[in-house]
């Protein structure tokens, strides 16, 4: 899937990336806690990113 991000707002990009993160997390059979530990961020940050409610670009990267 090739998505062109130049046509999206920052909020829409956050939503897309959050959905992709959630999909990958589930496909790898990881809990949010396990994903957070691997990424070096808090569980609440993972939850916010997945729900499209925030997280800095640094956290997403």
Coordinates of N, CA, C and O in Angstrom, one line a residue:
X1 N 0.9 -1.2 0.0 CA 0.0 0.0 0.0 C 0.9 1.2 0.0 O 1.8 1.4 0.8
X2 N 0.7 2.1 -0.9 CA 1.4 3.3 -1.0 C 0.5 4.5 -0.8 O -0.3 4.8 -1.7
X3 N 0.7 5.2 0.3 CA -0.1 6.4 0.6 C 0.7 7.6 0.4 O 1.8 7.7 0.9
X4 N 0.2 8.6 -0.3 CA 0.8 9.9 -0.4 C 0.4 10.8 0.7 O -0.8 11.2 0.8
X5 N 1.3 11.1 1.6 CA 1.0 11.9 2.7 C 0.9 13.4 2.4 O 0.5 14.2 3.3
X6 N 1.3 13.8 1.2 CA 1.3 15.3 0.9 C -0.1 15.8 0.8 O -0.3 17.0 0.7
X7 N -1.1 15.0 0.7 CA -2.5 15.4 0.6 C -3.3 15.4 1.9 O -4.5 15.6 1.9
X8 N -2.6 15.1 3.0 CA -3.2 14.9 4.3 C -2.8 16.0 5.3 O -1.7 16.5 5.2
X9 N -3.7 16.3 6.2 CA -3.3 17.2 7.3 C -2.5 16.4 8.3 O -2.5 15.2 8.4
X10 N -1.8 17.1 9.2 CA -1.1 16.4 10.3 C -2.0 15.5 11.1 O -1.6 14.4 11.5
X11 N -3.2 15.9 11.4 CA -4.1 15.1 12.2 C -4.4 13.8 11.4 O -4.5 12.7 12.0
X12 N -4.7 13.9 10.1 CA -5.0 12.7 9.3 C -3.8 11.8 9.2 O -4.0 10.6 9.3
X13 N -2.6 12.3 9.1 CA -1.4 11.5 9.1 C -1.3 10.7 10.4 O -1.0 9.5 10.4
X14 N -1.5 11.4 11.5 CA -1.5 10.8 12.8 C -2.5 9.6 12.9 O -2.2 8.6 13.5
X15 N -3.7 9.9 12.4 CA -4.7 8.8 12.4 C -4.3 7.6 11.6 O -4.4 6.4 12.0
X16 N -3.7 7.9 10.4 CA -3.3 6.8 9.5 C -2.1 6.0 10.2 O -2.2 4.8 10.2
X17 N -1.2 6.7 10.7 CA 0.0 6.0 11.3 C -0.5 5.3 12.6 O 0.0 4.2 12.8
X18 N -1.4 5.8 13.3 CA -1.9 5.1 14.5 C -2.6 3.8 14.1 O -2.4 2.8 14.8
X19 N -3.4 3.9 13.1 CA -4.1 2.6 12.6 C -3.1 1.6 12.1 O -3.2 0.4 12.4
X20 N -2.1 2.1 11.4 CA -1.0 1.1 11.0 C -0.3 0.5 12.1 O 0.0 -0.7 12.1
X21 N 0.0 1.3 13.1 CA 0.7 0.8 14.3 C -0.1 -0.3 15.0 O 0.4 -1.3 15.3
X22 N -1.4 0.0 15.2 CA -2.3 -1.0 15.8 C -2.4 -2.3 15.0 O -2.3 -3.4 15.6
X23 N -2.5 -2.1 13.7 CA -2.5 -3.3 12.8 C -1.2 -4.2 13.0 O -1.3 -5.4 13.1
X24 N -0.1 -3.5 12.9 CA 1.2 -4.2 13.1 C 1.3 -4.8 14.5 O 1.8 -6.0 14.6
X25 N 0.9 -4.1 15.5 CA 1.0 -4.6 16.9 C 0.2 -5.9 17.0 O 0.6 -6.9 17.5
X26 N -1.0 -5.9 16.4 CA -1.9 -7.1 16.5 C -1.3 -8.2 15.6 O -1.4 -9.4 16.0
X27 N -0.8 -7.9 14.5 CA -0.3 -8.9 13.6 C 0.9 -9.6 14.2 O 1.2 -10.8 13.9
X28 N 1.7 -8.9 15.0 CA 2.8 -9.5 15.7 C 2.5 -10.1 17.0 O 3.4 -10.5 17.8
X29 N 1.2 -10.0 17.4 CA 0.7 -10.6 18.6 C 1.4 -10.0 19.8 O 1.7 -10.6 20.8
X30 N 1.5 -8.6 19.8 CA 2.1 -7.9 20.9 C 1.0 -7.1 21.7 O 0.1 -6.6 21.1
X31 N 1.2 -7.1 23.0 CA 0.4 -6.2 23.8 C 0.9 -4.8 23.6 O 2.0 -4.6 23.2
X32 N 0.0 -3.8 24.0 CA 0.5 -2.4 24.0 C 1.7 -2.3 24.9 O 2.6 -1.5 24.6
X33 N 1.7 -3.0 26.1 CA 2.8 -2.9 27.0 C 4.1 -3.4 26.4 O 5.2 -2.8 26.5
X34 N 4.0 -4.6 25.6 CA 5.2 -5.1 25.0 C 5.7 -4.2 23.9 O 6.9 -4.0 23.8
X35 N 4.8 -3.6 23.1 CA 5.2 -2.7 22.1 C 5.8 -1.4 22.7 O 6.9 -1.0 22.2
X36 N 5.3 -0.9 23.8 CA 5.8 0.3 24.4 C 7.2 0.0 24.9 O 8.1 0.8 24.8
X37 N 7.4 -1.2 25.5 CA 8.7 -1.5 26.0 C 9.8 -1.6 24.9 O 10.9 -1.1 25.0
X38 N 9.4 -2.2 23.8 CA 10.3 -2.3 22.6 C 10.6 -0.9 22.0 O 11.7 -0.7 21.6
X39 N 9.6 -0.1 22.1 CA 9.8 1.3 21.5 C 10.4 2.3 22.5 O 10.8 3.3 22.1
X40 N 10.5 1.9 23.7 CA 11.1 2.8 24.7 C 10.2 4.0 25.1 O 10.6 5.0 25.4
X41 N 8.9 3.7 25.0 CA 7.9 4.8 25.3 C 6.9 4.2 26.3 O 6.8 3.0 26.5
X42 N 6.0 5.0 26.9 CA 5.0 4.5 27.8 C 3.8 3.9 27.1 O 3.5 4.2 26.0
X43 N 3.1 3.1 27.8 CA 1.9 2.4 27.3 C 0.9 3.4 27.0 O 0.2 3.3 25.9
X44 N 0.8 4.5 27.8 CA -0.3 5.5 27.5 C 0.1 6.2 26.2 O -0.8 6.6 25.4
X45 N 1.4 6.4 25.8 CA 1.7 7.0 24.6 C 1.4 6.1 23.4 O 0.8 6.6 22.4
X46 N 1.6 4.8 23.5 CA 1.2 3.9 22.5 C -0.3 3.9 22.3 O -0.8 4.0 21.2
X47 N -1.1 4.0 23.4 CA -2.5 4.0 23.3 C -3.0 5.3 22.6 O -3.9 5.3 21.7
X48 N -2.4 6.4 22.9 CA -2.7 7.7 22.3 C -2.4 7.7 20.8 O -3.2 8.2 20.0
X49 N -1.2 7.2 20.5 CA -0.9 7.2 19.1 C -1.8 6.3 18.3 O -2.3 6.7 17.2
X50 N -2.1 5.1 18.8 CA -3.0 4.2 18.1 C -4.4 4.8 17.9 O -5.1 4.5 17.0
X51 N -4.8 5.6 18.9 CA -6.2 6.1 18.8 C -6.2 7.4 18.0 O -7.3 8.0 17.9
X52 N -5.1 7.9 17.6 CA -5.0 9.2 16.9 C -5.1 10.4 17.7 O -5.4 11.5 17.3
X53 N -4.9 10.2 19.0 CA -5.1 11.3 20.0 C -3.8 12.0 20.3 O -3.8 12.9 21.2
X54 N -2.8 11.7 19.7 CA -1.6 12.4 20.0 C -0.3 11.6 20.0 O -0.3 10.5 19.5
X55 N 0.7 12.2 20.6 CA 2.0 11.6 20.6 C 2.8 12.5 19.6 O 2.3 13.0 18.6
X56 N 4.0 12.7 20.0 CA 4.9 13.6 19.2 C 5.4 12.8 18.0 O 5.4 11.6 18.0
X57 N 5.8 13.6 17.0 CA 6.4 12.9 15.8 C 7.6 12.1 16.2 O 7.9 11.0 15.7
X58 N 8.4 12.6 17.2 CA 9.5 11.9 17.7 C 9.1 10.5 18.2 O 9.8 9.5 18.0
X59 N 8.0 10.4 19.0 CA 7.5 9.2 19.5 C 7.1 8.2 18.4 O 7.3 7.0 18.4
X60 N 6.4 8.8 17.4 CA 6.0 8.0 16.3 C 7.1 7.4 15.5 O 7.2 6.2 15.2
X61 N 8.1 8.2 15.3 CA 9.3 7.7 14.6 C 10.0 6.7 15.4 O 10.5 5.7 14.9

